[in-house]
PDB file of C-alpha atoms in Angstrom:
ATOM      1  CA  UNK A   1      -2.362  23.861  -1.557  1.00 93.00           C
ATOM      2  CA  UNK A   2       0.178  26.208  -3.155  1.00 97.00           C
ATOM      3  CA  UNK A   3       1.824  25.478  -6.491  1.00 98.00           C
ATOM      4  CA  UNK A   4       4.105  27.386  -8.843  1.00 97.00           C
ATOM      5  CA  UNK A   5       3.545  26.968 -12.588  1.00 98.00           C
ATOM      6  CA  UNK A   6       6.199  27.717 -15.202  1.00 98.00           C
ATOM      7  CA  UNK A   7       5.016  27.498 -18.809  1.00 97.00           C
ATOM      8  CA  UNK A   8       1.623  28.859 -19.819  1.00 96.00           C
ATOM      9  CA  UNK A   9       1.055  27.452 -23.275  1.00 94.00           C
ATOM     10  CA  UNK A  10      -2.461  26.207 -23.988  1.00 95.00           C
ATOM     11  CA  UNK A  11      -2.058  23.061 -21.928  1.00 95.00           C
ATOM     12  CA  UNK A  12      -0.266  24.787 -19.056  1.00 97.00           C
ATOM     13  CA  UNK A  13      -2.899  27.519 -18.930  1.00 97.00           C
ATOM     14  CA  UNK A  14      -5.706  24.963 -18.904  1.00 97.00           C
ATOM     15  CA  UNK A  15      -4.034  23.071 -16.090  1.00 97.00           C
ATOM     16  CA  UNK A  16      -3.686  26.292 -14.097  1.00 98.00           C
ATOM     17  CA  UNK A  17      -7.363  27.126 -14.538  1.00 97.00           C
ATOM     18  CA  UNK A  18      -8.332  23.617 -13.441  1.00 97.00           C
ATOM     19  CA  UNK A  19      -6.147  23.939 -10.330  1.00 98.00           C
ATOM     20  CA  UNK A  20      -7.646  27.316  -9.490  1.00 97.00           C
ATOM     21  CA  UNK A  21     -11.088  25.788  -9.833  1.00 96.00           C
ATOM     22  CA  UNK A  22      -9.994  23.146  -7.338  1.00 96.00           C
ATOM     23  CA  UNK A  23      -9.279  25.792  -4.725  1.00 96.00           C
ATOM     24  CA  UNK A  24      -5.477  25.773  -4.976  1.00 97.00           C
ATOM     25  CA  UNK A  25      -3.296  28.861  -4.856  1.00 97.00           C
ATOM     26  CA  UNK A  26      -1.230  28.984  -8.046  1.00 98.00           C
ATOM     27  CA  UNK A  27       1.654  31.328  -8.808  1.00 98.00           C
ATOM     28  CA  UNK A  28       2.297  31.542 -12.558  1.00 98.00           C
ATOM     29  CA  UNK A  29       5.301  32.634 -14.606  1.00 97.00           C
ATOM     30  CA  UNK A  30       5.987  32.605 -18.337  1.00 96.00           C
ATOM     31  CA  UNK A  31       8.026  34.408 -20.987  1.00 93.00           C
ATOM     32  CA  UNK A  32       4.715  35.491 -22.491  1.00 94.00           C
ATOM     33  CA  UNK A  33       3.564  38.347 -20.248  1.00 95.00           C
ATOM     34  CA  UNK A  34       0.126  38.391 -21.904  1.00 96.00           C
ATOM     35  CA  UNK A  35      -0.441  34.781 -20.870  1.00 96.00           C
ATOM     36  CA  UNK A  36       0.573  35.642 -17.308  1.00 97.00           C
ATOM     37  CA  UNK A  37      -1.805  38.605 -17.197  1.00 97.00           C
ATOM     38  CA  UNK A  38      -4.644  36.537 -18.621  1.00 96.00           C
ATOM     39  CA  UNK A  39      -4.344  33.961 -15.847  1.00 97.00           C
ATOM     40  CA  UNK A  40      -4.096  36.754 -13.327  1.00 97.00           C
ATOM     41  CA  UNK A  41      -7.672  37.644 -14.222  1.00 97.00           C
ATOM     42  CA  UNK A  42      -8.616  34.028 -13.443  1.00 96.00           C
ATOM     43  CA  UNK A  43      -7.298  34.336  -9.878  1.00 97.00           C
ATOM     44  CA  UNK A  44      -3.661  33.244 -10.219  1.00 98.00           C
ATOM     45  CA  UNK A  45      -0.835  35.069  -8.471  1.00 98.00           C
ATOM     46  CA  UNK A  46       1.410  36.386 -11.260  1.00 97.00           C
ATOM     47  CA  UNK A  47       5.077  37.087 -11.880  1.00 96.00           C
ATOM     48  CA  UNK A  48       7.155  37.510 -15.014  1.00 90.00           C
ATOM     49  CA  UNK A  49      10.326  36.389 -13.235  1.00 93.00           C
ATOM     50  CA  UNK A  50      10.891  32.730 -12.364  1.00 94.00           C
ATOM     51  CA  UNK A  51      13.176  33.822  -9.525  1.00 93.00           C
ATOM     52  CA  UNK A  52      10.201  35.444  -7.776  1.00 94.00           C
ATOM     53  CA  UNK A  53       8.423  32.102  -7.462  1.00 95.00           C
ATOM     54  CA  UNK A  54      10.654  31.337  -4.483  1.00 95.00           C
ATOM     55  CA  UNK A  55       9.468  34.399  -2.551  1.00 95.00           C
ATOM     56  CA  UNK A  56       5.806  34.003  -3.508  1.00 96.00           C
ATOM     57  CA  UNK A  57       5.526  30.372  -2.366  1.00 97.00           C
ATOM     58  CA  UNK A  58       5.761  29.000   1.153  1.00 96.00           C
ATOM     59  CA  UNK A  59       8.373  26.334   1.838  1.00 96.00           C
ATOM     60  CA  UNK A  60       8.492  23.507   1.041  1.00 96.00           C
ATOM     61  CA  UNK A  61       7.683  24.718  -2.470  1.00 98.00           C
ATOM     62  CA  UNK A  62       6.307  22.770  -5.416  1.00 98.00           C
ATOM     63  CA  UNK A  63       6.817  24.136  -8.921  1.00 98.00           C
ATOM     64  CA  UNK A  64       5.315  22.539 -12.029  1.00 98.00           C
ATOM     65  CA  UNK A  65       7.339  23.007 -15.229  1.00 98.00           C
ATOM     66  CA  UNK A  66       5.287  22.795 -18.432  1.00 97.00           C
ATOM     67  CA  UNK A  67       7.632  23.890 -21.216  1.00 96.00           C
ATOM     68  CA  UNK A  68       8.825  22.159 -24.434  1.00 94.00           C
ATOM     69  CA  UNK A  69      11.077  19.147 -23.943  1.00 94.00           C
ATOM     70  CA  UNK A  70      14.788  19.341 -24.596  1.00 95.00           C
ATOM     71  CA  UNK A  71      16.794  22.489 -23.911  1.00 97.00           C
ATOM     72  CA  UNK A  72      13.859  24.627 -22.653  1.00 97.00           C
ATOM     73  CA  UNK A  73      13.144  22.069 -19.920  1.00 98.00           C
ATOM     74  CA  UNK A  74      16.849  21.555 -19.238  1.00 98.00           C
ATOM     75  CA  UNK A  75      17.472  25.265 -18.706  1.00 97.00           C
ATOM     76  CA  UNK A  76      14.312  25.793 -16.645  1.00 97.00           C
ATOM     77  CA  UNK A  77      15.052  22.879 -14.316  1.00 98.00           C
ATOM     78  CA  UNK A  78      18.669  24.037 -13.941  1.00 98.00           C
ATOM     79  CA  UNK A  79      17.543  27.568 -13.072  1.00 97.00           C
ATOM     80  CA  UNK A  80      15.067  26.302 -10.500  1.00 98.00           C
ATOM     81  CA  UNK A  81      17.660  23.908  -9.102  1.00 98.00           C
ATOM     82  CA  UNK A  82      19.937  26.865  -8.426  1.00 97.00           C
ATOM     83  CA  UNK A  83      17.129  28.917  -6.850  1.00 97.00           C
ATOM     84  CA  UNK A  84      15.262  26.462  -4.668  1.00 98.00           C
ATOM     85  CA  UNK A  85      16.080  25.045  -1.234  1.00 97.00           C
ATOM     86  CA  UNK A  86      16.325  21.522   0.211  1.00 98.00           C
ATOM     87  CA  UNK A  87      12.879  19.983   0.527  1.00 98.00           C
ATOM     88  CA  UNK A  88      11.443  21.853  -2.465  1.00 98.00           C
ATOM     89  CA  UNK A  89       9.930  19.939  -5.396  1.00 98.00           C
ATOM     90  CA  UNK A  90      10.185  20.403  -9.152  1.00 98.00           C
ATOM     91  CA  UNK A  91       7.491  18.685 -11.219  1.00 98.00           C
ATOM     92  CA  UNK A  92       8.268  18.138 -14.895  1.00 98.00           C
ATOM     93  CA  UNK A  93       4.959  17.642 -16.705  1.00 98.00           C
ATOM     94  CA  UNK A  94       6.384  17.886 -20.228  1.00 96.00           C
ATOM     95  CA  UNK A  95       7.454  15.198 -22.687  1.00 95.00           C
ATOM     96  CA  UNK A  96      11.011  14.780 -21.430  1.00 97.00           C
ATOM     97  CA  UNK A  97      13.067  11.722 -22.269  1.00 97.00           C
ATOM     98  CA  UNK A  98      12.977   9.476 -19.200  1.00 98.00           C
ATOM     99  CA  UNK A  99      16.780   9.211 -19.223  1.00 98.00           C
ATOM    100  CA  UNK A 100      17.017  12.991 -18.862  1.00 98.00           C
ATOM    101  CA  UNK A 101      14.534  12.835 -15.991  1.00 98.00           C
ATOM    102  CA  UNK A 102      16.644  10.249 -14.165  1.00 98.00           C
ATOM    103  CA  UNK A 103      19.767  12.376 -14.672  1.00 98.00           C
ATOM    104  CA  UNK A 104      18.075  15.571 -13.506  1.00 98.00           C
ATOM    105  CA  UNK A 105      16.626  13.832 -10.468  1.00 98.00           C
ATOM    106  CA  UNK A 106      20.096  12.688  -9.403  1.00 98.00           C
ATOM    107  CA  UNK A 107      21.578  16.166  -9.835  1.00 98.00           C
ATOM    108  CA  UNK A 108      18.755  17.778  -7.858  1.00 98.00           C
ATOM    109  CA  UNK A 109      18.889  15.118  -5.137  1.00 98.00           C
ATOM    110  CA  UNK A 110      22.457  16.167  -4.401  1.00 98.00           C
ATOM    111  CA  UNK A 111      20.997  19.565  -3.437  1.00 98.00           C
ATOM    112  CA  UNK A 112      18.162  18.049  -1.433  1.00 98.00           C
ATOM    113  CA  UNK A 113      15.608  19.028  -4.075  1.00 98.00           C
ATOM    114  CA  UNK A 114      13.078  16.466  -5.312  1.00 98.00           C
ATOM    115  CA  UNK A 115      12.059  15.856  -8.925  1.00 98.00           C
ATOM    116  CA  UNK A 116       8.724  14.330  -9.876  1.00 98.00           C
ATOM    117  CA  UNK A 117       8.319  13.377 -13.536  1.00 98.00           C
ATOM    118  CA  UNK A 118       4.706  13.407 -14.668  1.00 98.00           C
ATOM    119  CA  UNK A 119       3.766  12.020 -18.051  1.00 98.00           C
ATOM    120  CA  UNK A 120       0.739  14.123 -18.939  1.00 98.00           C
ATOM    121  CA  UNK A 121      -1.897  13.214 -21.515  1.00 97.00           C
ATOM    122  CA  UNK A 122      -5.130  14.975 -22.346  1.00 94.00           C
ATOM    123  CA  UNK A 123      -4.022  17.838 -24.543  1.00 90.00           C
ATOM    124  CA  UNK A 124      -6.394  20.730 -25.097  1.00 90.00           C
ATOM    125  CA  UNK A 125      -9.322  18.654 -23.803  1.00 93.00           C
ATOM    126  CA  UNK A 126      -7.809  18.234 -20.348  1.00 95.00           C
ATOM    127  CA  UNK A 127      -9.539  21.280 -18.935  1.00 95.00           C
ATOM    128  CA  UNK A 128     -12.931  19.751 -19.696  1.00 95.00           C
ATOM    129  CA  UNK A 129     -12.273  16.056 -19.057  1.00 95.00           C
ATOM    130  CA  UNK A 130      -9.188  16.014 -16.822  1.00 97.00           C
ATOM    131  CA  UNK A 131      -5.652  14.829 -17.499  1.00 98.00           C
ATOM    132  CA  UNK A 132      -4.177  11.345 -17.435  1.00 98.00           C
ATOM    133  CA  UNK A 133      -1.127  11.571 -15.171  1.00 98.00           C
ATOM    134  CA  UNK A 134       1.632   8.938 -15.037  1.00 98.00           C
ATOM    135  CA  UNK A 135       3.826   9.826 -12.096  1.00 98.00           C
ATOM    136  CA  UNK A 136       7.413   8.886 -11.271  1.00 98.00           C
ATOM    137  CA  UNK A 137       9.549   9.870  -8.287  1.00 98.00           C
ATOM    138  CA  UNK A 138       9.828   9.249  -4.577  1.00 98.00           C
ATOM    139  CA  UNK A 139       6.560   7.778  -3.374  1.00 98.00           C
ATOM    140  CA  UNK A 140       6.287   9.916  -0.248  1.00 98.00           C
ATOM    141  CA  UNK A 141       6.879  13.093  -2.271  1.00 98.00           C
ATOM    142  CA  UNK A 142       4.179  12.074  -4.750  1.00 98.00           C
ATOM    143  CA  UNK A 143       1.795  11.503  -1.845  1.00 98.00           C
ATOM    144  CA  UNK A 144       2.548  14.996  -0.593  1.00 97.00           C
ATOM    145  CA  UNK A 145       1.348  16.304  -3.965  1.00 98.00           C
ATOM    146  CA  UNK A 146      -1.777  14.128  -4.031  1.00 98.00           C
ATOM    147  CA  UNK A 147      -4.277  17.059  -3.831  1.00 98.00           C
ATOM    148  CA  UNK A 148      -2.799  18.513  -7.041  1.00 98.00           C
ATOM    149  CA  UNK A 149      -3.051  15.261  -8.977  1.00 98.00           C
ATOM    150  CA  UNK A 150      -6.563  14.567  -7.709  1.00 98.00           C
ATOM    151  CA  UNK A 151      -7.628  17.989  -8.995  1.00 98.00           C
ATOM    152  CA  UNK A 152      -6.026  17.653 -12.429  1.00 98.00           C
ATOM    153  CA  UNK A 153      -7.174  14.078 -13.088  1.00 98.00           C
ATOM    154  CA  UNK A 154     -10.617  13.131 -14.470  1.00 97.00           C
ATOM    155  CA  UNK A 155     -11.605  12.150 -10.904  1.00 97.00           C
ATOM    156  CA  UNK A 156      -9.749  11.937  -7.580  1.00 97.00           C
ATOM    157  CA  UNK A 157      -9.482   8.165  -7.936  1.00 97.00           C
ATOM    158  CA  UNK A 158      -9.254   7.825 -11.723  1.00 97.00           C
ATOM    159  CA  UNK A 159      -6.769   8.672 -14.460  1.00 98.00           C
ATOM    160  CA  UNK A 160      -3.675   9.207 -12.344  1.00 98.00           C
ATOM    161  CA  UNK A 161      -1.267   7.132 -10.350  1.00 98.00           C
ATOM    162  CA  UNK A 162       2.240   6.465  -9.121  1.00 98.00           C
ATOM    163  CA  UNK A 163       4.054   4.199 -11.599  1.00 98.00           C
ATOM    164  CA  UNK A 164       7.583   3.963 -10.189  1.00 98.00           C
ATOM    165  CA  UNK A 165      10.836   5.778  -9.328  1.00 98.00           C
ATOM    166  CA  UNK A 166      12.295   8.780 -11.127  1.00 98.00           C
ATOM    167  CA  UNK A 167      12.022   8.370 -14.878  1.00 98.00           C
ATOM    168  CA  UNK A 168       9.097   5.947 -14.700  1.00 98.00           C
ATOM    169  CA  UNK A 169       6.472   8.612 -15.334  1.00 98.00           C
ATOM    170  CA  UNK A 170       8.080   9.819 -18.536  1.00 98.00           C
ATOM    171  CA  UNK A 171       8.921   6.259 -19.615  1.00 98.00           C
ATOM    172  CA  UNK A 172       5.265   5.206 -19.340  1.00 98.00           C
ATOM    173  CA  UNK A 173       4.172   8.367 -21.218  1.00 98.00           C
ATOM    174  CA  UNK A 174       6.687   7.518 -23.941  1.00 98.00           C
ATOM    175  CA  UNK A 175       5.137   4.086 -24.398  1.00 98.00           C
ATOM    176  CA  UNK A 176       1.668   5.664 -24.263  1.00 98.00           C
ATOM    177  CA  UNK A 177       2.585   7.884 -27.214  1.00 97.00           C
ATOM    178  CA  UNK A 178       4.081   4.952 -29.109  1.00 97.00           C
ATOM    179  CA  UNK A 179       0.784   3.074 -28.754  1.00 98.00           C
ATOM    180  CA  UNK A 180      -1.013   6.227 -29.874  1.00 97.00           C
ATOM    181  CA  UNK A 181       1.024   6.192 -33.107  1.00 97.00           C
ATOM    182  CA  UNK A 182      -0.119   2.639 -33.849  1.00 97.00           C
ATOM    183  CA  UNK A 183      -3.784   3.351 -33.110  1.00 97.00           C
ATOM    184  CA  UNK A 184      -3.807   6.443 -35.299  1.00 97.00           C
ATOM    185  CA  UNK A 185      -2.142   4.591 -38.165  1.00 98.00           C
ATOM    186  CA  UNK A 186      -4.635   1.712 -37.986  1.00 98.00           C
ATOM    187  CA  UNK A 187      -7.625   4.068 -38.105  1.00 98.00           C
ATOM    188  CA  UNK A 188      -6.037   6.065 -40.932  1.00 98.00           C
ATOM    189  CA  UNK A 189      -5.371   2.983 -43.059  1.00 97.00           C
ATOM    190  CA  UNK A 190      -8.860   1.564 -42.531  1.00 98.00           C
ATOM    191  CA  UNK A 191     -10.585   4.791 -43.505  1.00 98.00           C
ATOM    192  CA  UNK A 192      -8.224   5.191 -46.475  1.00 97.00           C
ATOM    193  CA  UNK A 193      -9.265   1.775 -47.814  1.00 98.00           C
ATOM    194  CA  UNK A 194     -12.942   2.645 -47.445  1.00 98.00           C
ATOM    195  CA  UNK A 195     -12.404   6.024 -49.073  1.00 97.00           C
ATOM    196  CA  UNK A 196     -10.742   4.321 -52.055  1.00 97.00           C
ATOM    197  CA  UNK A 197     -13.678   1.917 -52.630  1.00 98.00           C
ATOM    198  CA  UNK A 198     -15.508   4.394 -54.868  1.00 97.00           C
ATOM    199  CA  UNK A 199     -17.993   1.912 -56.316  1.00 98.00           C
ATOM    200  CA  UNK A 200     -19.713   1.480 -52.937  1.00 98.00           C
ATOM    201  CA  UNK A 201     -20.043   5.243 -52.359  1.00 97.00           C
ATOM    202  CA  UNK A 202     -19.163   4.857 -48.684  1.00 98.00           C
ATOM    203  CA  UNK A 203     -19.771   7.811 -46.373  1.00 98.00           C
ATOM    204  CA  UNK A 204     -16.783   7.553 -44.041  1.00 98.00           C
ATOM    205  CA  UNK A 205     -18.128  10.219 -41.691  1.00 97.00           C
ATOM    206  CA  UNK A 206     -21.322   8.205 -41.157  1.00 98.00           C
ATOM    207  CA  UNK A 207     -19.338   4.992 -40.689  1.00 98.00           C
ATOM    208  CA  UNK A 208     -17.198   6.655 -38.025  1.00 98.00           C
ATOM    209  CA  UNK A 209     -20.371   7.666 -36.172  1.00 98.00           C
ATOM    210  CA  UNK A 210     -21.752   4.121 -36.400  1.00 98.00           C
ATOM    211  CA  UNK A 211     -18.557   2.714 -34.901  1.00 98.00           C
ATOM    212  CA  UNK A 212     -18.742   5.126 -31.969  1.00 98.00           C
ATOM    213  CA  UNK A 213     -21.466   3.015 -30.327  1.00 97.00           C
ATOM    214  CA  UNK A 214     -21.195  -0.688 -29.567  1.00 98.00           C
ATOM    215  CA  UNK A 215     -18.229  -1.301 -31.851  1.00 98.00           C
ATOM    216  CA  UNK A 216     -15.112  -3.120 -30.643  1.00 98.00           C
ATOM    217  CA  UNK A 217     -13.000  -0.325 -32.142  1.00 98.00           C
ATOM    218  CA  UNK A 218     -14.855   2.535 -30.432  1.00 97.00           C
ATOM    219  CA  UNK A 219     -12.587   4.954 -28.571  1.00 97.00           C
ATOM    220  CA  UNK A 220     -12.078   8.626 -27.781  1.00 96.00           C
ATOM    221  CA  UNK A 221      -9.683   8.771 -30.728  1.00 96.00           C
ATOM    222  CA  UNK A 222     -12.498   7.493 -32.953  1.00 97.00           C
ATOM    223  CA  UNK A 223     -14.806  10.144 -31.487  1.00 97.00           C
ATOM    224  CA  UNK A 224     -12.327  12.840 -32.505  1.00 96.00           C
ATOM    225  CA  UNK A 225     -11.957  11.228 -35.940  1.00 97.00           C
ATOM    226  CA  UNK A 226     -15.720  11.217 -36.400  1.00 97.00           C
ATOM    227  CA  UNK A 227     -15.864  14.920 -35.517  1.00 97.00           C
ATOM    228  CA  UNK A 228     -13.102  15.731 -38.007  1.00 97.00           C
ATOM    229  CA  UNK A 229     -14.667  13.702 -40.836  1.00 97.00           C
ATOM    230  CA  UNK A 230     -18.052  15.241 -40.092  1.00 97.00           C
ATOM    231  CA  UNK A 231     -16.543  18.660 -40.802  1.00 96.00           C
ATOM    232  CA  UNK A 232     -14.640  17.622 -43.942  1.00 96.00           C
ATOM    233  CA  UNK A 233     -14.610  14.004 -45.100  1.00 96.00           C
ATOM    234  CA  UNK A 234     -12.508  14.782 -48.198  1.00 95.00           C
ATOM    235  CA  UNK A 235      -9.636  16.387 -46.229  1.00 96.00           C
ATOM    236  CA  UNK A 236      -8.870  18.248 -49.445  1.00 93.00           C
ATOM    237  CA  UNK A 237      -7.252  21.193 -47.674  1.00 94.00           C
ATOM    238  CA  UNK A 238      -5.071  19.078 -45.370  1.00 95.00           C
ATOM    239  CA  UNK A 239      -1.457  18.454 -46.374  1.00 94.00           C
ATOM    240  CA  UNK A 240      -0.259  14.849 -46.017  1.00 94.00           C
ATOM    241  CA  UNK A 241       2.489  15.912 -43.632  1.00 94.00           C
ATOM    242  CA  UNK A 242       2.635  14.357 -40.161  1.00 96.00           C
ATOM    243  CA  UNK A 243       5.195  15.561 -37.577  1.00 93.00           C
ATOM    244  CA  UNK A 244       6.247  13.562 -34.517  1.00 92.00           C
ATOM    245  CA  UNK A 245       7.037  14.810 -31.035  1.00 88.00           C
ATOM    246  CA  UNK A 246       9.977  12.441 -30.585  1.00 93.00           C
ATOM    247  CA  UNK A 247       8.423  10.005 -28.152  1.00 95.00           C
ATOM    248  CA  UNK A 248       7.560   7.519 -30.873  1.00 96.00           C
ATOM    249  CA  UNK A 249      11.239   7.492 -31.861  1.00 97.00           C
ATOM    250  CA  UNK A 250      12.291   6.936 -28.259  1.00 97.00           C
ATOM    251  CA  UNK A 251       9.812   4.068 -27.964  1.00 98.00           C
ATOM    252  CA  UNK A 252      11.245   2.349 -31.032  1.00 98.00           C
ATOM    253  CA  UNK A 253      14.824   2.785 -29.791  1.00 98.00           C
ATOM    254  CA  UNK A 254      13.852   1.408 -26.394  1.00 98.00           C
ATOM    255  CA  UNK A 255      12.190  -1.615 -28.012  1.00 98.00           C
ATOM    256  CA  UNK A 256      15.388  -2.337 -29.948  1.00 98.00           C
ATOM    257  CA  UNK A 257      17.535  -1.950 -26.827  1.00 98.00           C
ATOM    258  CA  UNK A 258      15.259  -4.353 -24.932  1.00 98.00           C
ATOM    259  CA  UNK A 259      15.002  -6.837 -27.824  1.00 98.00           C
ATOM    260  CA  UNK A 260      11.230  -6.392 -27.904  1.00 98.00           C
ATOM    261  CA  UNK A 261       9.548  -6.687 -31.293  1.00 98.00           C
ATOM    262  CA  UNK A 262       7.345  -3.640 -31.932  1.00 98.00           C
ATOM    263  CA  UNK A 263       6.604  -3.663 -35.680  1.00 98.00           C
ATOM    264  CA  UNK A 264       3.335  -1.689 -35.558  1.00 97.00           C
ATOM    265  CA  UNK A 265       4.766   1.262 -33.634  1.00 98.00           C
ATOM    266  CA  UNK A 266       7.948   1.171 -35.739  1.00 98.00           C
ATOM    267  CA  UNK A 267       6.051   1.193 -39.034  1.00 98.00           C
ATOM    268  CA  UNK A 268       3.744   3.942 -37.765  1.00 97.00           C
ATOM    269  CA  UNK A 269       6.782   6.110 -37.067  1.00 97.00           C
ATOM    270  CA  UNK A 270       8.178   5.234 -40.500  1.00 97.00           C
ATOM    271  CA  UNK A 271       4.939   6.394 -42.150  1.00 96.00           C
ATOM    272  CA  UNK A 272       5.141   9.746 -40.383  1.00 96.00           C
ATOM    273  CA  UNK A 273       8.711  10.247 -41.538  1.00 96.00           C
ATOM    274  CA  UNK A 274       7.747   9.234 -45.079  1.00 95.00           C
ATOM    275  CA  UNK A 275       4.871  11.746 -45.133  1.00 96.00           C
ATOM    276  CA  UNK A 276       7.334  14.641 -44.995  1.00 95.00           C
ATOM    277  CA  UNK A 277       9.140  13.744 -48.212  1.00 94.00           C
ATOM    278  CA  UNK A 278       7.165  14.741 -51.297  1.00 90.00           C
ATOM    279  CA  UNK A 279       9.644  13.057 -53.669  1.00 90.00           C
ATOM    280  CA  UNK A 280      11.467  10.267 -51.786  1.00 94.00           C
ATOM    281  CA  UNK A 281      14.950   9.703 -53.190  1.00 95.00           C
ATOM    282  CA  UNK A 282      14.723   5.967 -52.504  1.00 96.00           C
ATOM    283  CA  UNK A 283      11.573   5.607 -54.622  1.00 95.00           C
ATOM    284  CA  UNK A 284      13.130   7.547 -57.489  1.00 95.00           C
ATOM    285  CA  UNK A 285      16.202   5.315 -57.347  1.00 96.00           C
ATOM    286  CA  UNK A 286      14.019   2.180 -57.465  1.00 96.00           C
ATOM    287  CA  UNK A 287      12.342   3.556 -60.587  1.00 96.00           C
ATOM    288  CA  UNK A 288      15.752   4.042 -62.192  1.00 96.00           C
ATOM    289  CA  UNK A 289      16.889   0.534 -61.230  1.00 96.00           C
ATOM    290  CA  UNK A 290      13.756  -1.005 -62.800  1.00 96.00           C
ATOM    291  CA  UNK A 291      14.553   0.896 -65.978  1.00 95.00           C
ATOM    292  CA  UNK A 292      18.143  -0.334 -65.937  1.00 96.00           C
ATOM    293  CA  UNK A 293      17.424  -4.061 -65.602  1.00 96.00           C
ATOM    294  CA  UNK A 294      14.075  -4.324 -67.379  1.00 93.00           C
ATOM    295  CA  UNK A 295      13.663  -1.292 -69.534  1.00 92.00           C
ATOM    296  CA  UNK A 296      10.615  -0.246 -67.532  1.00 92.00           C
ATOM    297  CA  UNK A 297       9.294   3.248 -68.082  1.00 92.00           C
ATOM    298  CA  UNK A 298      10.465   6.014 -65.785  1.00 93.00           C
ATOM    299  CA  UNK A 299       7.853   8.690 -65.127  1.00 92.00           C
ATOM    300  CA  UNK A 300       9.407  12.138 -65.337  1.00 92.00           C
ATOM    301  CA  UNK A 301       8.631  15.027 -62.986  1.00 86.00           C
ATOM    302  CA  UNK A 302       6.119  17.362 -64.600  1.00 81.00           C
TER     303      UNK A 302
END
């Protein structure tokens, strides 16, 4: 099967290599010409111009977009929407907001072009283990693309599936990432408590390895944690600064809109935001208030 790929960052490149290994013909394009050339040596058909994808692929075409969410995806989908023909398919495998995916699908449908939104999880390990694919769109169009999904997934019948109409794929991925926030926070807090119990001289790296087998809390995330702690259990060189991709925020907003209580995910997001402020104004103000009403000491910045 033929497929166009736009966006050759680490994940996009790994996906391309996996597709090539599955016997598919892949035409790749990216702003980074070195990335394009590198995949050319792996067997991909190359072009540095997105417009050329149309001439290098047989109709009906399928083009997978794997670029950062927001304006990069917006502009890429718009460009492809102006280039492609009725019956062609655009697959958005990035972390787009599901509302944007629904809007884009409607705009493309007016031109006879199909959008498939694919929530993609697996990161840099996807090449080795396969990707988890949560797919939204028209069911018959998704079925047409089945060979691609079967190749990218951990197995032809595992790790991927159709979850609903346009927007559903990215909605499910959004919730997936929200859950991920909560899991990461729970592990982090548990290990932090053990690390603080100095009198017991706990080896957190060893404990992580113990939990990997037979434990109720075993998981792939724990496996990765065990690997990281095995390399450096003190984390002395790691700054306590945790970014977020935006999907945790969207999950919290969606929970509020739906009147669904989601305190764990919400607090996990709050902790990430807090990690970026080395001297929170709110905490300093609380210190001043305690001094005002009780004469409590205020610690000055050194």
